[in-house]
mmCIF file of C-alpha atoms in Angstrom:
data_model
loop_
_atom_site.group_PDB
_atom_site.id
_atom_site.type_symbol
_atom_site.label_atom_id
_atom_site.label_comp_id
_atom_site.label_asym_id
_atom_site.label_seq_id
_atom_site.Cartn_x
_atom_site.Cartn_y
_atom_site.Cartn_z
ATOM 1 C CA SER A 109 -41.976 -72.055 -74.631
ATOM 2 C CA PRO A 110 -40.775 -75.306 -73.067
ATOM 3 C CA LEU A 111 -38.348 -75.584 -75.994
ATOM 4 C CA ARG A 112 -36.457 -72.451 -74.902
ATOM 5 C CA GLY A 113 -32.756 -73.089 -74.265
ATOM 6 C CA GLU A 114 -31.616 -74.016 -70.764
ATOM 7 C CA THR A 115 -29.325 -70.975 -70.533
ATOM 8 C CA PHE A 116 -32.246 -68.501 -70.652
ATOM 9 C CA VAL A 117 -33.346 -67.427 -67.208
ATOM 10 C CA THR A 118 -36.980 -68.399 -67.602
ATOM 11 C CA ARG A 119 -35.966 -71.951 -68.498
ATOM 12 C CA LYS A 120 -33.369 -72.073 -65.736
ATOM 13 C CA ILE A 121 -36.103 -71.119 -63.288
ATOM 14 C CA THR A 122 -38.727 -73.573 -64.507
ATOM 15 C CA ARG A 123 -36.229 -76.430 -64.688
ATOM 16 C CA ALA A 124 -35.058 -75.724 -61.151
ATOM 17 C CA THR A 125 -38.686 -75.459 -59.961
ATOM 18 C CA ALA A 126 -39.433 -78.851 -61.499
ATOM 19 C CA LYS A 127 -36.332 -80.450 -60.066
ATOM 20 C CA ILE A 128 -37.049 -79.023 -56.578
ATOM 21 C CA SER A 129 -40.590 -80.271 -56.726
ATOM 22 C CA LEU A 130 -39.276 -83.773 -57.467
ATOM 23 C CA GLY A 131 -36.481 -83.721 -54.896
ATOM 24 C CA LEU A 132 -33.752 -83.629 -57.551
ATOM 25 C CA GLN A 133 -32.446 -80.131 -56.611
ATOM 26 C CA TYR A 134 -32.578 -78.153 -53.415
ATOM 27 C CA LYS A 135 -31.575 -74.577 -54.288
ATOM 28 C CA LEU A 136 -31.661 -72.101 -57.133
ATOM 29 C CA TYR A 137 -29.041 -69.478 -57.665
ATOM 30 C CA LEU A 138 -29.861 -66.397 -59.723
ATOM 31 C CA GLY A 139 -28.446 -62.966 -60.512
ATOM 32 C CA ASN A 140 -30.385 -59.695 -60.560
ATOM 33 C CA LEU A 141 -33.879 -60.408 -59.249
ATOM 34 C CA ASP A 142 -34.912 -56.819 -60.072
ATOM 35 C CA ALA A 143 -34.298 -57.096 -63.841
ATOM 36 C CA LYS A 144 -37.529 -56.774 -65.732
ATOM 37 C CA ARG A 145 -38.252 -58.455 -69.025
ATOM 38 C CA ASP A 146 -40.975 -58.602 -71.695
ATOM 39 C CA TRP A 147 -41.494 -62.328 -72.107
ATOM 40 C CA GLY A 148 -43.862 -63.768 -74.667
ATOM 41 C CA HIS A 149 -44.756 -67.172 -75.998
ATOM 42 C CA ALA A 150 -43.011 -68.447 -79.135
ATOM 43 C CA LYS A 151 -46.345 -69.472 -80.603
ATOM 44 C CA ASP A 152 -47.571 -65.876 -80.432
ATOM 45 C CA TYR A 153 -44.317 -64.616 -81.931
ATOM 46 C CA VAL A 154 -44.341 -67.074 -84.769
ATOM 47 C CA GLU A 155 -47.901 -66.092 -85.608
ATOM 48 C CA LEU A 156 -46.875 -62.425 -85.686
ATOM 49 C CA MET A 157 -43.876 -63.219 -87.905
ATOM 50 C CA TRP A 158 -46.234 -64.963 -90.340
ATOM 51 C CA LYS A 159 -48.553 -61.936 -90.342
ATOM 52 C CA ILE A 160 -45.571 -59.678 -90.990
ATOM 53 C CA LEU A 161 -44.607 -61.826 -93.993
ATOM 54 C CA GLN A 162 -48.153 -61.446 -95.339
ATOM 55 C CA TYR A 163 -48.044 -57.706 -95.109
ATOM 56 C CA ASP A 164 -47.941 -55.921 -98.481
ATOM 57 C CA LYS A 165 -44.670 -54.027 -97.949
ATOM 58 C CA ALA A 166 -41.472 -54.487 -95.959
ATOM 59 C CA GLU A 167 -41.404 -52.465 -92.713
ATOM 60 C CA ASP A 168 -39.705 -52.601 -89.341
ATOM 61 C CA TRP A 169 -41.744 -54.319 -86.619
ATOM 62 C CA VAL A 170 -41.440 -54.896 -82.920
ATOM 63 C CA ILE A 171 -42.374 -58.323 -81.656
ATOM 64 C CA ALA A 172 -43.233 -58.093 -77.945
ATOM 65 C CA THR A 173 -46.032 -58.330 -75.451
ATOM 66 C CA GLY A 174 -45.678 -54.861 -73.960
ATOM 67 C CA VAL A 175 -45.876 -56.411 -70.474
ATOM 68 C CA THR A 176 -42.874 -56.483 -68.170
ATOM 69 C CA THR A 177 -42.207 -58.793 -65.220
ATOM 70 C CA SER A 178 -39.331 -59.001 -62.798
ATOM 71 C CA ILE A 179 -37.179 -62.090 -62.434
ATOM 72 C CA ARG A 180 -38.404 -62.236 -58.813
ATOM 73 C CA ASP A 181 -42.050 -62.267 -59.881
ATOM 74 C CA PHE A 182 -41.370 -64.997 -62.461
ATOM 75 C CA VAL A 183 -39.686 -67.139 -59.768
ATOM 76 C CA LYS A 184 -42.775 -66.696 -57.531
ATOM 77 C CA MET A 185 -45.075 -67.542 -60.432
ATOM 78 C CA SER A 186 -43.045 -70.645 -61.275
ATOM 79 C CA PHE A 187 -43.052 -71.960 -57.696
ATOM 80 C CA ASN A 188 -46.780 -71.260 -57.337
ATOM 81 C CA GLU A 189 -47.241 -73.801 -60.128
ATOM 82 C CA ILE A 190 -45.948 -76.514 -57.833
ATOM 83 C CA GLY A 191 -47.854 -75.337 -54.758
ATOM 84 C CA VAL A 192 -45.021 -73.457 -53.135
ATOM 85 C CA GLU A 193 -45.494 -69.808 -52.087
ATOM 86 C CA LEU A 194 -42.255 -67.816 -51.767
ATOM 87 C CA GLU A 195 -41.311 -64.614 -49.922
ATOM 88 C CA PHE A 196 -38.074 -62.719 -50.482
ATOM 89 C CA ARG A 197 -36.147 -61.239 -47.583
ATOM 90 C CA GLY A 198 -33.039 -59.150 -47.663
ATOM 91 C CA VAL A 199 -31.566 -56.841 -50.275
ATOM 92 C CA GLY A 200 -29.241 -57.275 -53.250
ATOM 93 C CA VAL A 201 -26.811 -60.154 -52.972
ATOM 94 C CA ASN A 202 -28.202 -60.875 -49.509
ATOM 95 C CA GLU A 203 -31.730 -61.466 -50.756
ATOM 96 C CA VAL A 204 -33.085 -64.987 -50.200
ATOM 97 C CA GLY A 205 -36.343 -66.653 -51.249
ATOM 98 C CA TYR A 206 -38.026 -68.467 -48.363
ATOM 99 C CA VAL A 207 -40.964 -70.873 -48.402
ATOM 100 C CA VAL A 208 -44.120 -69.306 -46.900
ATOM 101 C CA SER A 209 -46.318 -72.348 -47.590
ATOM 102 C CA SER A 210 -46.023 -75.601 -49.479
ATOM 103 C CA THR A 211 -48.246 -78.447 -50.604
ATOM 104 C CA ILE A 212 -45.116 -80.531 -51.143
ATOM 105 C CA GLN A 213 -44.360 -82.497 -48.000
ATOM 106 C CA LYS A 214 -40.576 -82.347 -48.370
ATOM 107 C CA ILE A 215 -40.521 -78.576 -48.808
ATOM 108 C CA LYS A 216 -40.879 -76.896 -45.417
ATOM 109 C CA VAL A 217 -42.012 -73.451 -44.315
ATOM 110 C CA ASP A 218 -39.043 -71.113 -43.879
ATOM 111 C CA GLN A 219 -36.842 -73.284 -46.030
ATOM 112 C CA GLU A 220 -34.391 -71.268 -48.120
ATOM 113 C CA LEU A 221 -34.749 -72.056 -51.817
ATOM 114 C CA ILE A 222 -33.605 -69.038 -53.866
ATOM 115 C CA TYR A 223 -30.223 -67.357 -53.507
ATOM 116 C CA VAL A 224 -28.639 -64.384 -55.292
ATOM 117 C CA ASP A 225 -25.160 -65.102 -56.536
ATOM 118 C CA PRO A 226 -23.070 -62.204 -57.929
ATOM 119 C CA LYS A 227 -21.501 -64.488 -60.559
ATOM 120 C CA TYR A 228 -24.856 -64.505 -62.335
ATOM 121 C CA PHE A 229 -25.028 -60.699 -62.646
ATOM 122 C CA ARG A 230 -24.351 -59.543 -66.212
ATOM 123 C CA PRO A 231 -21.624 -56.929 -66.586
ATOM 124 C CA THR A 232 -23.815 -54.958 -68.977
ATOM 125 C CA GLU A 233 -27.189 -55.684 -67.330
ATOM 126 C CA VAL A 234 -30.180 -53.902 -68.700
ATOM 127 C CA ASP A 235 -32.674 -53.417 -65.891
ATOM 128 C CA LEU A 236 -35.757 -53.030 -68.038
ATOM 129 C CA LEU A 237 -36.524 -54.621 -71.415
ATOM 130 C CA ILE A 238 -40.019 -53.968 -72.812
ATOM 131 C CA GLY A 239 -41.257 -53.794 -76.354
ATOM 132 C CA ASP A 240 -43.999 -51.715 -77.944
ATOM 133 C CA ALA A 241 -45.829 -53.886 -80.481
ATOM 134 C CA SER A 242 -48.659 -51.377 -80.969
ATOM 135 C CA LYS A 243 -47.865 -51.092 -84.658
ATOM 136 C CA ALA A 244 -48.392 -54.867 -85.072
ATOM 137 C CA ARG A 245 -51.525 -54.679 -83.007
ATOM 138 C CA ASN A 246 -52.978 -51.832 -85.066
ATOM 139 C CA LYS A 247 -51.815 -52.725 -88.601
ATOM 140 C CA LEU A 248 -51.894 -56.493 -88.381
ATOM 141 C CA ASP A 249 -54.675 -56.938 -85.808
ATOM 142 C CA TRP A 250 -52.369 -59.089 -83.676
ATOM 143 C CA GLU A 251 -52.846 -59.823 -79.988
ATOM 144 C CA PRO A 252 -50.923 -62.386 -77.983
ATOM 145 C CA LYS A 253 -53.005 -65.418 -77.043
ATOM 146 C CA TYR A 254 -50.741 -66.607 -74.244
ATOM 147 C CA ASP A 255 -50.049 -64.569 -71.157
ATOM 148 C CA LEU A 256 -46.967 -65.036 -68.980
ATOM 149 C CA GLN A 257 -48.895 -67.125 -66.464
ATOM 150 C CA MET A 258 -50.006 -69.578 -69.151
ATOM 151 C CA MET A 259 -46.492 -69.764 -70.553
ATOM 152 C CA CYS A 260 -44.935 -70.300 -67.122
ATOM 153 C CA SER A 261 -47.456 -73.043 -66.307
ATOM 154 C CA GLU A 262 -46.724 -74.831 -69.633
ATOM 155 C CA MET A 263 -42.998 -74.586 -69.022
ATOM 156 C CA VAL A 264 -43.077 -75.866 -65.428
ATOM 157 C CA GLN A 265 -45.342 -78.796 -66.384
ATOM 158 C CA SER A 266 -43.149 -79.731 -69.349
ATOM 159 C CA ASP A 267 -40.027 -79.651 -67.125
ATOM 160 C CA ILE A 268 -41.783 -81.743 -64.441
ATOM 161 C CA ASP A 269 -42.616 -84.324 -67.089
ATOM 162 C CA LEU A 270 -39.040 -84.268 -68.339
ATOM 163 C CA PHE A 271 -37.449 -84.763 -64.933
ATOM 164 C CA LYS A 272 -39.844 -87.433 -63.723
ATOM 165 C CA ARG A 273 -37.778 -89.812 -65.833
ATOM 166 C CA ASP A 274 -34.621 -88.659 -64.122
ATOM 167 C CA LYS A 275 -36.188 -89.254 -60.733
ATOM 168 C CA VAL A 276 -37.159 -92.788 -61.617
ATOM 169 C CA LEU A 277 -33.637 -93.441 -62.766
ATOM 170 C CA LYS A 278 -32.110 -91.935 -59.640
ATOM 171 C CA GLU A 279 -34.417 -93.936 -57.357
ATOM 172 C CA SER A 280 -33.561 -97.119 -59.303
ATOM 173 C CA GLY A 281 -29.856 -96.669 -58.692
ATOM 174 C CA PHE A 282 -28.865 -95.421 -62.178
#
């Protein structure tokens, strides 16, 4: 959700997307773009936790969406929210995200926005994290209400709203 900590990669991406859209940042440095994660919305997860607490006996449960998305695809999704289409060229640490099209006047086609920096690679990186919440789906009749696109959109918009204030302060000389 938009309340997720700034050190989590999804929030780092949406914050940078918002800042770039407002002219407050010009590049985003990330680690392993191939890493895949199972991201879900906090609202869905809290609802499932509540359902688990209502269940008649204590059991082990998996809280997840069962859908996996790469960091690269989340970056593309995030930038699509501001009207910027990205394309990645290169491999590994030489991979760069370029602008294919943009509705933002200051962001130009072929502009380099996304860079891979080895310092952001985790020493014990897990390439694929995905959960199987089928038990919760079957026993508790739970389904996530928010998909990743909805969550990404909400996060980007929240971060844009947050950084509009910073832009006003910067333009006012503060």
